[in-house]
C-alpha positions as YAML, in Angstrom:
chain: A
units: angstrom
residues:
- id: 1
  name: MET
  ca: [-9.23, 17.74, 8.25]
- id: 2
  name: ALA
  ca: [-9.01, 17.35, 4.51]
- id: 3
  name: THR
  ca: [-11.89, 15.60, 2.72]
- id: 4
  name: MET
  ca: [-11.17, 12.09, 1.41]
- id: 5
  name: LEU
  ca: [-12.80, 10.66, -1.72]
- id: 6
  name: THR
  ca: [-13.31, 6.91, -1.20]
- id: 7
  name: ILE
  ca: [-13.94, 4.10, -3.69]
- id: 8
  name: ASN
  ca: [-14.81, 0.71, -2.25]
- id: 9
  name: VAL
  ca: [-14.59, -2.20, -4.76]
- id: 10
  name: LYS
  ca: [-16.12, -5.70, -4.47]
- id: 11
  name: ASN
  ca: [-15.41, -8.53, -6.93]
- id: 12
  name: TYR
  ca: [-18.29, -10.90, -7.65]
- id: 13
  name: GLU
  ca: [-16.62, -12.64, -10.51]
- id: 14
  name: SER
  ca: [-15.50, -16.20, -9.65]
- id: 15
  name: GLN
  ca: [-11.85, -15.58, -10.34]
- id: 16
  name: THR
  ca: [-9.46, -13.24, -8.55]
- id: 17
  name: GLN
  ca: [-9.13, -10.04, -10.55]
- id: 18
  name: ASN
  ca: [-6.53, -7.21, -10.65]
- id: 19
  name: PHE
  ca: [-8.00, -3.71, -10.48]
- id: 20
  name: TYR
  ca: [-6.36, -0.36, -11.22]
- id: 21
  name: PHE
  ca: [-7.53, 3.18, -10.56]
- id: 22
  name: PHE
  ca: [-7.03, 6.37, -12.56]
- id: 23
  name: GLN
  ca: [-8.44, 9.88, -12.92]
- id: 24
  name: GLN
  ca: [-10.00, 11.62, -15.87]
- id: 25
  name: PRO
  ca: [-7.37, 13.92, -17.29]
- id: 26
  name: ALA
  ca: [-7.54, 17.56, -16.38]
- id: 27
  name: ILE
  ca: [-8.20, 20.31, -18.85]
- id: 28
  name: TYR
  ca: [-4.91, 21.92, -19.88]
- id: 29
  name: THR
  ca: [-4.19, 25.27, -21.41]
- id: 30
  name: GLY
  ca: [-0.64, 25.30, -22.68]
- id: 31
  name: GLY
  ca: [1.45, 22.21, -23.40]
- id: 32
  name: GLY
  ca: [0.71, 19.42, -25.82]
- id: 33
  name: GLN
  ca: [-0.70, 15.94, -25.51]
- id: 34
  name: VAL
  ca: [-2.17, 15.04, -22.12]
- id: 35
  name: TYR
  ca: [-0.94, 11.84, -20.43]
- id: 36
  name: SER
  ca: [-2.40, 9.75, -17.62]
- id: 37
  name: ASN
  ca: [-0.83, 7.61, -14.92]
- id: 38
  name: SER
  ca: [-2.19, 4.65, -13.01]
- id: 39
  name: LEU
  ca: [-2.70, 5.69, -9.41]
- id: 40
  name: TYR
  ca: [-3.20, 2.38, -7.56]
- id: 41
  name: SER
  ca: [-3.41, -1.28, -8.39]
- id: 42
  name: GLN
  ca: [-4.47, -4.30, -6.32]
- id: 43
  name: SER
  ca: [-5.75, -7.88, -6.76]
- id: 44
  name: LEU
  ca: [-9.08, -8.96, -5.19]
- id: 45
  name: GLY
  ca: [-10.67, -12.30, -4.75]
- id: 46
  name: ASN
  ca: [-14.34, -13.19, -5.04]
- id: 47
  name: TYR
  ca: [-16.33, -11.34, -2.32]
- id: 48
  name: ASP
  ca: [-18.56, -14.22, -1.36]
- id: 49
  name: ASN
  ca: [-15.59, -16.49, -0.84]
- id: 50
  name: THR
  ca: [-13.19, -14.01, 0.89]
- id: 51
  name: GLY
  ca: [-15.23, -11.11, 2.17]
- id: 52
  name: ALA
  ca: [-12.44, -8.79, 0.81]
- id: 53
  name: ILE
  ca: [-12.84, -5.38, -0.58]
- id: 54
  name: VAL
  ca: [-10.34, -2.87, -2.08]
- id: 55
  name: THR
  ca: [-10.55, 0.66, -0.76]
- id: 56
  name: PHE
  ca: [-9.02, 3.45, -2.78]
- id: 57
  name: GLN
  ca: [-8.74, 6.84, -1.05]
- id: 58
  name: VAL
  ca: [-7.68, 10.12, -2.58]
- id: 59
  name: ASN
  ca: [-7.36, 13.50, -0.78]
- id: 60
  name: LEU
  ca: [-9.56, 16.22, -2.16]
- id: 61
  name: GLN
  ca: [-6.65, 18.68, -1.79]
- id: 62
  name: TYR
  ca: [-5.36, 19.71, -5.20]
- id: 63
  name: TYR
  ca: [-1.61, 19.46, -5.91]
- id: 64
  name: ALA
  ca: [0.66, 20.85, -8.65]
- id: 65
  name: GLY
  ca: [3.33, 18.43, -9.67]
- id: 66
  name: ILE
  ca: [6.56, 18.30, -11.70]
- id: 67
  name: GLN
  ca: [8.56, 15.22, -12.62]
- id: 68
  name: GLN
  ca: [11.88, 14.71, -14.32]
- id: 69
  name: ALA
  ca: [12.23, 12.03, -17.01]
- id: 70
  name: ASN
  ca: [14.97, 10.64, -19.26]
- id: 71
  name: THR
  ca: [12.62, 10.28, -22.24]
- id: 72
  name: PRO
  ca: [9.36, 11.74, -23.45]
- id: 73
  name: PRO
  ca: [6.23, 9.96, -22.08]
- id: 74
  name: GLN
  ca: [5.61, 6.52, -23.43]
- id: 75
  name: ILE
  ca: [2.51, 4.25, -22.81]
- id: 76
  name: GLY
  ca: [3.43, 1.37, -20.50]
- id: 77
  name: ALA
  ca: [6.55, 3.01, -19.13]
- id: 78
  name: SER
  ca: [7.18, 4.94, -15.96]
- id: 79
  name: SER
  ca: [6.42, 8.61, -16.46]
- id: 80
  name: GLY
  ca: [9.64, 9.67, -14.70]
- id: 81
  name: TYR
  ca: [11.60, 9.53, -11.45]
- id: 82
  name: SER
  ca: [12.43, 12.60, -9.30]
- id: 83
  name: SER
  ca: [9.39, 14.69, -8.59]
- id: 84
  name: ALA
  ca: [8.07, 17.65, -6.51]
- id: 85
  name: SER
  ca: [4.59, 18.69, -5.61]
- id: 86
  name: ARG
  ca: [2.78, 21.57, -3.85]
- id: 87
  name: ALA
  ca: [-0.72, 21.82, -2.37]
- id: 88
  name: ILE
  ca: [-2.37, 24.54, -4.39]
- id: 89
  name: ASP
  ca: [-5.67, 26.43, -4.77]
- id: 90
  name: LEU
  ca: [-7.82, 26.70, -7.94]
- id: 91
  name: ALA
  ca: [-8.50, 30.11, -9.46]
- id: 92
  name: PRO
  ca: [-12.01, 31.42, -8.61]
- id: 93
  name: SER
  ca: [-14.72, 31.81, -11.24]
- id: 94
  name: SER
  ca: [-14.82, 34.90, -13.39]
- id: 95
  name: GLY
  ca: [-16.02, 37.93, -11.51]
- id: 96
  name: SER
  ca: [-15.05, 36.69, -8.11]
- id: 97
  name: SER
  ca: [-12.95, 39.12, -5.98]
- id: 98
  name: GLY
  ca: [-11.13, 36.35, -4.16]
- id: 99
  name: LYS
  ca: [-7.33, 36.04, -4.56]
- id: 100
  name: LEU
  ca: [-6.29, 32.45, -4.01]
- id: 101
  name: ASN
  ca: [-2.81, 30.87, -4.11]
- id: 102
  name: ASP
  ca: [-3.18, 29.36, -7.58]
- id: 103
  name: TRP
  ca: [0.25, 29.95, -9.21]
- id: 104
  name: THR
  ca: [3.58, 28.09, -8.65]
- id: 105
  name: THR
  ca: [6.89, 28.51, -10.38]
- id: 106
  name: ALA
  ca: [9.12, 25.49, -11.14]
- id: 107
  name: THR
  ca: [12.85, 25.16, -10.91]
- id: 108
  name: VAL
  ca: [14.81, 22.29, -12.62]
- id: 109
  name: ASN
  ca: [18.11, 22.47, -10.82]
- id: 110
  name: PRO
  ca: [17.34, 21.62, -8.14]
- id: 111
  name: LEU
  ca: [13.93, 20.22, -9.08]
- id: 112
  name: GLY
  ca: [11.13, 21.93, -7.23]
- id: 113
  name: LEU
  ca: [8.01, 24.13, -7.05]
- id: 114
  name: SER
  ca: [7.78, 27.43, -5.23]
- id: 115
  name: SER
  ca: [5.16, 28.08, -2.57]
- id: 116
  name: PRO
  ca: [2.03, 29.01, -4.45]
- id: 117
  name: ILE
  ca: [0.93, 32.63, -4.56]
- id: 118
  name: TYR
  ca: [-1.89, 34.55, -6.35]
- id: 119
  name: GLY
  ca: [-1.51, 34.72, -10.13]
- id: 120
  name: GLU
  ca: [-3.15, 37.08, -12.54]
- id: 121
  name: GLY
  ca: [-5.15, 35.58, -15.42]
- id: 122
  name: VAL
  ca: [-5.12, 31.92, -14.35]
- id: 123
  name: GLN
  ca: [-8.06, 30.05, -15.97]
- id: 124
  name: PRO
  ca: [-11.05, 29.72, -13.69]
- id: 125
  name: GLY
  ca: [-11.03, 26.43, -11.80]
- id: 126
  name: ALA
  ca: [-7.32, 25.88, -12.69]
- id: 127
  name: PHE
  ca: [-3.91, 26.31, -11.18]
- id: 128
  name: ARG
  ca: [-0.83, 27.53, -13.11]
- id: 129
  name: ILE
  ca: [2.70, 26.13, -13.28]
- id: 130
  name: THR
  ca: [5.37, 28.41, -14.80]
- id: 131
  name: THR
  ca: [8.48, 26.61, -16.09]
- id: 132
  name: PRO
  ca: [11.91, 28.18, -16.54]
- id: 133
  name: VAL
  ca: [14.28, 28.16, -19.49]
- id: 134
  name: PHE
  ca: [15.83, 24.68, -19.81]
- id: 135
  name: ASN
  ca: [17.33, 22.35, -22.45]
- id: 136
  name: SER
  ca: [16.25, 18.66, -22.91]
- id: 137
  name: PRO
  ca: [17.11, 16.06, -22.10]
- id: 138
  name: PRO
  ca: [16.22, 15.62, -19.35]
- id: 139
  name: TYR
  ca: [12.57, 16.15, -19.96]
- id: 140
  name: PHE
  ca: [10.01, 17.53, -17.44]
- id: 141
  name: ASN
  ca: [6.36, 16.66, -16.95]
- id: 142
  name: VAL
  ca: [3.95, 19.13, -15.21]
- id: 143
  name: GLY
  ca: [0.39, 18.60, -14.21]
- id: 144
  name: SER
  ca: [-2.10, 17.50, -11.55]
- id: 145
  name: ALA
  ca: [-0.87, 15.30, -8.68]
- id: 146
  name: VAL
  ca: [-3.02, 13.63, -6.03]
- id: 147
  name: ALA
  ca: [-2.45, 12.23, -2.54]
- id: 148
  name: VAL
  ca: [-3.47, 8.56, -2.90]
- id: 149
  name: ASN
  ca: [-3.42, 6.02, -0.11]
- id: 150
  name: GLY
  ca: [-0.70, 7.84, 1.72]
- id: 151
  name: GLY
  ca: [1.55, 8.96, -1.17]
- id: 152
  name: ILE
  ca: [1.53, 11.68, -3.78]
- id: 153
  name: VAL
  ca: [1.31, 10.52, -7.51]
- id: 154
  name: LEU
  ca: [1.39, 12.60, -10.65]
- id: 155
  name: SER
  ca: [-2.08, 11.75, -11.94]
- id: 156
  name: ASN
  ca: [-2.07, 13.43, -15.38]
- id: 157
  name: PHE
  ca: [0.35, 15.73, -17.10]
- id: 158
  name: VAL
  ca: [1.76, 17.33, -20.16]
- id: 159
  name: GLN
  ca: [5.40, 17.48, -21.26]
- id: 160
  name: ALA
  ca: [6.53, 20.91, -20.13]
- id: 161
  name: ASN
  ca: [7.79, 23.47, -22.59]
- id: 162
  name: PRO
  ca: [10.68, 25.79, -21.54]
- id: 163
  name: ALA
  ca: [9.79, 29.29, -20.27]
- id: 164
  name: SER
  ca: [6.03, 28.75, -20.44]
- id: 165
  name: ASN
  ca: [2.82, 28.79, -18.44]
- id: 166
  name: THR
  ca: [0.62, 25.64, -18.07]
- id: 167
  name: ASP
  ca: [-2.86, 26.03, -16.65]
- id: 168
  name: CYS
  ca: [-4.35, 22.80, -15.25]
- id: 169
  name: GLN
  ca: [-8.06, 22.35, -14.39]
- id: 170
  name: PRO
  ca: [-8.51, 19.02, -12.40]
- id: 171
  name: ILE
  ca: [-11.66, 16.88, -12.83]
- id: 172
  name: LEU
  ca: [-12.98, 14.90, -9.88]
- id: 173
  name: LYS
  ca: [-13.88, 11.74, -11.90]
- id: 174
  name: TYR
  ca: [-12.06, 8.53, -11.10]
- id: 175
  name: TYR
  ca: [-12.22, 5.19, -12.89]
- id: 176
  name: VAL
  ca: [-11.79, 1.51, -11.89]
- id: 177
  name: GLN
  ca: [-10.82, -1.06, -14.48]
- id: 178
  name: THR
  ca: [-9.70, -4.68, -14.47]
- id: 179
  name: GLY
  ca: [-6.07, -5.36, -15.31]
- id: 180
  name: ALA
  ca: [-2.72, -4.38, -13.84]
- id: 181
  name: TYR
  ca: [-1.06, -1.04, -14.29]
- id: 182
  name: THR
  ca: [1.66, -0.23, -11.73]
- id: 183
  name: PRO
  ca: [1.18, 3.15, -10.15]
- id: 184
  name: GLY
  ca: [3.19, 5.81, -11.91]
- id: 185
  name: VAL
  ca: [3.13, 3.96, -15.22]
- id: 186
  name: VAL
  ca: [1.78, 5.89, -18.25]
- id: 187
  name: MET
  ca: [-1.47, 4.41, -19.50]
- id: 188
  name: ASN
  ca: [-3.80, 4.97, -22.49]
- id: 189
  name: PHE
  ca: [-6.76, 6.82, -20.82]
- id: 190
  name: THR
  ca: [-9.10, 6.51, -23.84]
- id: 191
  name: GLN
  ca: [-8.61, 2.70, -24.12]
- id: 192
  name: SER
  ca: [-8.63, 2.07, -20.41]
- id: 193
  name: SER
  ca: [-11.81, 4.03, -19.75]
- id: 194
  name: VAL
  ca: [-13.91, 1.94, -22.13]
- id: 195
  name: ASN
  ca: [-16.23, -0.30, -20.07]
- id: 196
  name: ALA
  ca: [-14.60, 0.93, -16.83]
- id: 197
  name: ALA
  ca: [-16.50, 1.86, -13.71]
- id: 198
  name: LEU
  ca: [-16.86, 5.63, -13.29]
- id: 199
  name: SER
  ca: [-16.92, 7.34, -9.87]
- id: 200
  name: ASP
  ca: [-18.05, 10.81, -10.53]
- id: 201
  name: PHE
  ca: [-17.46, 13.00, -7.48]
- id: 202
  name: THR
  ca: [-18.17, 16.35, -9.22]
- id: 203
  name: GLY
  ca: [-21.62, 16.54, -7.60]
- id: 204
  name: GLY
  ca: [-20.23, 16.71, -4.12]
- id: 205
  name: TYR
  ca: [-20.33, 13.00, -3.17]
- id: 206
  name: SER
  ca: [-17.38, 11.52, -1.30]
- id: 207
  name: VAL
  ca: [-17.91, 7.71, -1.39]
- id: 208
  name: CYS
  ca: [-18.52, 5.48, -4.34]
- id: 209
  name: ASN
  ca: [-19.27, 1.75, -3.89]
- id: 210
  name: VAL
  ca: [-18.32, -0.24, -6.98]
- id: 211
  name: SER
  ca: [-19.09, -3.87, -7.74]
- id: 212
  name: LEU
  ca: [-17.81, -6.01, -10.58]
- id: 213
  name: LYS
  ca: [-20.74, -8.46, -11.16]
- id: 214
  name: SER
  ca: [-20.43, -12.09, -12.16]
- id: 215
  name: ASP
  ca: [-21.27, -11.26, -15.78]
- id: 216
  name: GLY
  ca: [-18.42, -8.70, -16.00]
- id: 217
  name: THR
  ca: [-20.53, -5.59, -15.83]
- id: 218
  name: TRP
  ca: [-20.26, -2.87, -13.10]
- id: 219
  name: THR
  ca: [-22.63, -1.28, -10.65]
- id: 220
  name: THR
  ca: [-21.78, 1.95, -8.92]
- id: 221
  name: GLN
  ca: [-23.52, 3.70, -5.94]
- id: 222
  name: LEU
  ca: [-22.57, 7.23, -4.82]
- id: 223
  name: GLN
  ca: [-23.10, 8.46, -1.28]
...
């Protein structure tokens, strides 16, 4: 069974709050500006009054993703529409003899990703997406997708260049922030991460309990 990363949120502020969840952008080699999507959004009442919590779960399995869009990415707009994803391995560290399935090749007509195979020269800790020759529009986004609460969402991405390789090294850090960002909508990571609650799963933890206190500050507990 695949490992799940879980964030449980309690709201101790007096008013009902909207919360949204997002991931720290991956490290990309190839491509230009990195964009982030909201992954999940939910309102939550005061815990003492309601006993309610929001639980966000993401599968630890890594996914390569591609998405078609009518326009280049824009903050506050949907990142695209048709998409495809593939479960994929990450390239081993330098000096390792293992050969993992860390490389997938994209097609744009029809939109898709090939079954991953071993690729030479993929950055350690990353996977590679190779894009074909194409003309824009339409545009294509490639990057790291995640399985969240039952669906697969493109978490962060770059705008794909034709006939190129993009190496993507995902980071297991997730954030909780107050406000409303519909899943799949492009957000400003730098702005949103200020004063957000950080759930850092890089140390092998799988659960993070997050509380928004009555004074507007956060507490987090990893287990």
